[in-house]
Coordinates of C-alpha atoms in Angstrom, one line a residue:
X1 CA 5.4 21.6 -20.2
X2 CA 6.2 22.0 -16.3
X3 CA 9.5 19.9 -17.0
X4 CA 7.4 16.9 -18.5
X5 CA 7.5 15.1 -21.7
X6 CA 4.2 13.3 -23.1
X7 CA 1.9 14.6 -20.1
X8 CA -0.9 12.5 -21.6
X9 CA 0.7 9.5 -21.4
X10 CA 1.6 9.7 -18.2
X11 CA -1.5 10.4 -16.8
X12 CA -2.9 7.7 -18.8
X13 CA -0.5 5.4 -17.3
X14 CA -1.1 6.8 -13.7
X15 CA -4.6 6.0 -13.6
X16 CA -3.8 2.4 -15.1
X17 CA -1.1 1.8 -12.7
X18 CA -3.2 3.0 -9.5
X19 CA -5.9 1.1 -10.2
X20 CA -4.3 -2.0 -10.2
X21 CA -4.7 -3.6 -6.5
X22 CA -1.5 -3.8 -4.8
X23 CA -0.3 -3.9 -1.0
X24 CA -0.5 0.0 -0.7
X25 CA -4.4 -0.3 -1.7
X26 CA -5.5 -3.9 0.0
X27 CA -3.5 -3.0 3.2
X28 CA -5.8 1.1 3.8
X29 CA -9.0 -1.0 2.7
X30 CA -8.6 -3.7 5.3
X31 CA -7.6 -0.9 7.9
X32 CA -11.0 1.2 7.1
X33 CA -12.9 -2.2 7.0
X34 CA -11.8 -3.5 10.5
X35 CA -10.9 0.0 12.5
X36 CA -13.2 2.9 10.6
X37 CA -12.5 5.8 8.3
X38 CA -10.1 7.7 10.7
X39 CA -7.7 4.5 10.7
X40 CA -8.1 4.1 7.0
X41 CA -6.4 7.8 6.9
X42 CA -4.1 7.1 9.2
X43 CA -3.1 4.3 6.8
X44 CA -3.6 6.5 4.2
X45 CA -1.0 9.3 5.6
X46 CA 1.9 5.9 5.7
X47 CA 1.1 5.2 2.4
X48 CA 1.6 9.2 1.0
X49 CA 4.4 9.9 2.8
X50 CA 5.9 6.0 2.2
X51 CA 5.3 7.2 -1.7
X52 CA 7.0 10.9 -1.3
X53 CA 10.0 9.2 -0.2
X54 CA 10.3 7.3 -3.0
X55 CA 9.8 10.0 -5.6
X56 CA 12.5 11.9 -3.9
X57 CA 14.9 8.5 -3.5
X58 CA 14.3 8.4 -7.7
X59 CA 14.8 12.0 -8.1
X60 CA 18.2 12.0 -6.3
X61 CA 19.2 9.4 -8.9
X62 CA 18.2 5.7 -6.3
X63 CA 16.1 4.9 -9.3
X64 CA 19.4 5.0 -11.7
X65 CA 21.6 3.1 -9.1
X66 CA 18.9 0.7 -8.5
X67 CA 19.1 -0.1 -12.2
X68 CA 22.4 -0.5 -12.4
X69 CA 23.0 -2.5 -9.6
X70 CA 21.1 -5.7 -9.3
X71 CA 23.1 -6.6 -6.2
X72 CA 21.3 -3.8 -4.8
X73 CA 18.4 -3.9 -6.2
X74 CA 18.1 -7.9 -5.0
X75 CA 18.6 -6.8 -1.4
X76 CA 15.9 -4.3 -1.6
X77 CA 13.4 -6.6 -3.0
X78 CA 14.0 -9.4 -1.0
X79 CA 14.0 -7.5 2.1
X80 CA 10.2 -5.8 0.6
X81 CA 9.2 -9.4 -0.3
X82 CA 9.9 -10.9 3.8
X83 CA 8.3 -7.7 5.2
X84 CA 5.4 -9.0 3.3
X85 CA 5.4 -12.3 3.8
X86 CA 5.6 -11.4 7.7
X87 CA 2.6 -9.2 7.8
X88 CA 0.8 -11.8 5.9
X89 CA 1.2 -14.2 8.3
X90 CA 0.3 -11.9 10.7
X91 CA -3.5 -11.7 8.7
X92 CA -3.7 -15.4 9.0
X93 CA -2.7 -15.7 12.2
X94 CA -5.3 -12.6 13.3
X95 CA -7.9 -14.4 10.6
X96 CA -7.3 -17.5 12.9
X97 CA -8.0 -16.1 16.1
X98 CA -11.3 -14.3 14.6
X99 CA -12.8 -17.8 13.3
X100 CA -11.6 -19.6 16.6
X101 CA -13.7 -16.9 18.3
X102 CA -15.9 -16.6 15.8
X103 CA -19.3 -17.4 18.1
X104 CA -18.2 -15.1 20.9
X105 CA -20.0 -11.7 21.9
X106 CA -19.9 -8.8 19.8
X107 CA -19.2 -7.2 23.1
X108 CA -16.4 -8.8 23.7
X109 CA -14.2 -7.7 20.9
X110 CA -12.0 -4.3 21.2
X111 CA -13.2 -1.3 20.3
X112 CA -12.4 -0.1 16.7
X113 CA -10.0 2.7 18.0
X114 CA -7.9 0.5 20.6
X115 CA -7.2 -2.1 17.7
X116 CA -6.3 0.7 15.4
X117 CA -3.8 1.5 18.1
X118 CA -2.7 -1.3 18.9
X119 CA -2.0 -2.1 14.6
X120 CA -0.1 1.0 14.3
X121 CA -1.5 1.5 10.8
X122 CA 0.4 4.8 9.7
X123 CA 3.9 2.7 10.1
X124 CA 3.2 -0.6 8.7
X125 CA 1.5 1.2 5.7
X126 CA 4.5 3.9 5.4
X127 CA 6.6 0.6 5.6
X128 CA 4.6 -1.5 3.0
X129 CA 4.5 1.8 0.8
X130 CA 8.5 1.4 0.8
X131 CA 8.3 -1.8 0.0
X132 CA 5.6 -2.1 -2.0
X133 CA 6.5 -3.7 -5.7
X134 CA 4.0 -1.9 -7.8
X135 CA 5.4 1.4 -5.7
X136 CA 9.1 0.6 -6.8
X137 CA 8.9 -0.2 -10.1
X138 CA 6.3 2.8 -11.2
X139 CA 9.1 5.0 -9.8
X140 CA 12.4 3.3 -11.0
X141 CA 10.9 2.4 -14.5
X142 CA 8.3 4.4 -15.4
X143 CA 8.0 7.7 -13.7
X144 CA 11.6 8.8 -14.5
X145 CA 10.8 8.8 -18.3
X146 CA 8.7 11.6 -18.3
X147 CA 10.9 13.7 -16.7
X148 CA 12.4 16.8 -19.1
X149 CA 15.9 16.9 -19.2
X150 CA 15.7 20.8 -19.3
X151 CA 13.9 21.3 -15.9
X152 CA 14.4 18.1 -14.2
X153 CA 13.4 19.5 -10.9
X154 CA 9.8 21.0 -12.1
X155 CA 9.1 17.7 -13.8
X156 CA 9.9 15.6 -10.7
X157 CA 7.2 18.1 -8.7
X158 CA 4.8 17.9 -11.1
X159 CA 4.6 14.3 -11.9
X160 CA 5.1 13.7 -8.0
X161 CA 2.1 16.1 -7.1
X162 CA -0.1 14.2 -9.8
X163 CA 0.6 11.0 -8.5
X164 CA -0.4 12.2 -5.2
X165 CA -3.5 13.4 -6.1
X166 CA -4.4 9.9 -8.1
X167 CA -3.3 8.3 -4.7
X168 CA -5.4 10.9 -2.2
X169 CA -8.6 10.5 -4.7
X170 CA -8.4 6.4 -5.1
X171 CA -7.3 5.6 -1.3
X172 CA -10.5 8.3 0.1
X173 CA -12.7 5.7 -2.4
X174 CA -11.3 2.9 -1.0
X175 CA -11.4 4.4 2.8
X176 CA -15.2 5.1 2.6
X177 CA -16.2 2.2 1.1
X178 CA -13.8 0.4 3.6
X179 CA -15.6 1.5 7.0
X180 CA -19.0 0.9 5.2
X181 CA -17.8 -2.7 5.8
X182 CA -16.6 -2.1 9.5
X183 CA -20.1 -2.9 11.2
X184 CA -21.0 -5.7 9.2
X185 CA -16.9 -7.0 10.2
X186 CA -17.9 -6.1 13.8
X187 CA -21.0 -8.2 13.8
X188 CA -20.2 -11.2 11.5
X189 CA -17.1 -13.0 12.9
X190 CA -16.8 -15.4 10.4
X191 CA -16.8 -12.9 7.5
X192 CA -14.0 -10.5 8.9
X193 CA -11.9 -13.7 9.5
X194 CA -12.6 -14.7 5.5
X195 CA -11.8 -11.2 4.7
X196 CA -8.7 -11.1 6.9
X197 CA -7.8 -14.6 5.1
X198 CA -8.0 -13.1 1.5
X199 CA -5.7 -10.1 2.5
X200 CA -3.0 -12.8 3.8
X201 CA -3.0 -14.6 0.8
X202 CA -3.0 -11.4 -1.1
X203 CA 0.0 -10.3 0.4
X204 CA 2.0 -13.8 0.4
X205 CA 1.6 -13.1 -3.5
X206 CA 2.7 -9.3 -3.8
X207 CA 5.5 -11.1 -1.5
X208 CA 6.3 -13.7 -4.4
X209 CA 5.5 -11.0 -7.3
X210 CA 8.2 -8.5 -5.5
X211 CA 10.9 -11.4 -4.9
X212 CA 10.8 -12.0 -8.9
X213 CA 10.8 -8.3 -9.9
X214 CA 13.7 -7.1 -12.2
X215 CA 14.3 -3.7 -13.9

């Protein structure tokens, strides 16, 4: 059916896989949680478009040489797992400064929009979506097996556009219940720094968890 085999399963292992928290996820909440819901789209956009290149790197037959080729494969991941590892320090470093300055003026902080700006969310979410381990295995070892061998091309667009639509319907959850948290970031210091702390360590492990993928 539209070049798929075992549509259920796949969608049963679609929602299971995008439910699980991963970089793609933690990285548009914090963005909707510090800058507002526009930002978390913006992220949102880097993440969709991160994830479309993927699906067409696997249906041009990456996912197959990545397989095959753990030298390849190796430099991928590692080079995923110290893009990680860099913006987590960048969350600890920025979770420092907000508990250092914790006890300062709500009016001194920068407006939501010019730290937005200044983040660039749409490419460091369109790179983490690259690199993102959860992202890379789900399309090198799991999303290939459903495709039909008799209409390859239909089963790539079909699975792709139903991942997309998982993605677009989980990240908007995540987006409004991010900026819900924005005021109460804005106001309380101490609890965006704990916040920005969490995320930091988060990503540290998704840095770890990509460096010891395999396929």
């Amino acid at each position: 059916m539209f070049g798929v085999i075992d549509l259920p399963t796949y969608l049963a292992g679609l929602v299971l896989i995008v439910l699980l928290p991963g970089p793609n996820s933690l990285y548009v909440l914090s963005v909707a949680a510090r800058c507002g819901t526009r930002a978390g789209y913006t992220a949102a956009a880097g993440v969709w478009c991160g994830d479309t290149v993927l699906m067409t790197l696997s249906a041009a037959g990456v996912a197959s040489l990545l397989q095959a080729n753990a030298v390849l494969f190796g430099i991928v991941k590692y080079a995923g797992a110290g893009y990680l590892t860099w913006l987590a320090f960048g969350m600890l470093r920025a979770a420092w400064s907000m508990w250092r300055s914790r006890k300062e003026r709500a009016a001194t902080e920068p407006a939501p929009v010019a730290e937005a700006a200044e983040e660039r969310p749409y490419r460091r979410a369109f790179v983490v979506s690259l690199f993102n381990p959860k992202a890379i295995l789900f399309f090198v070892a799991f999303f290939v097996q459903f495709v039909s061998e008799s209409n390859p091309v239909m089963g790539f667009v079909t699975l792709g556009v139903l991942a997309q639509l998982a993605s677009v319907l989980y990240l908007s959850a995540l987006i409004f219940g991010g900026s819900r948290l924005a005021a109460a970031f804005r106001r309380r210091r101490t609890l965006s720094a704990g916040a920005t702390s969490a995320a930091g360590v988060l990503f540290l492990g998704f840095a770890v968890k990509l460096s010891l993928a395999s396929v």
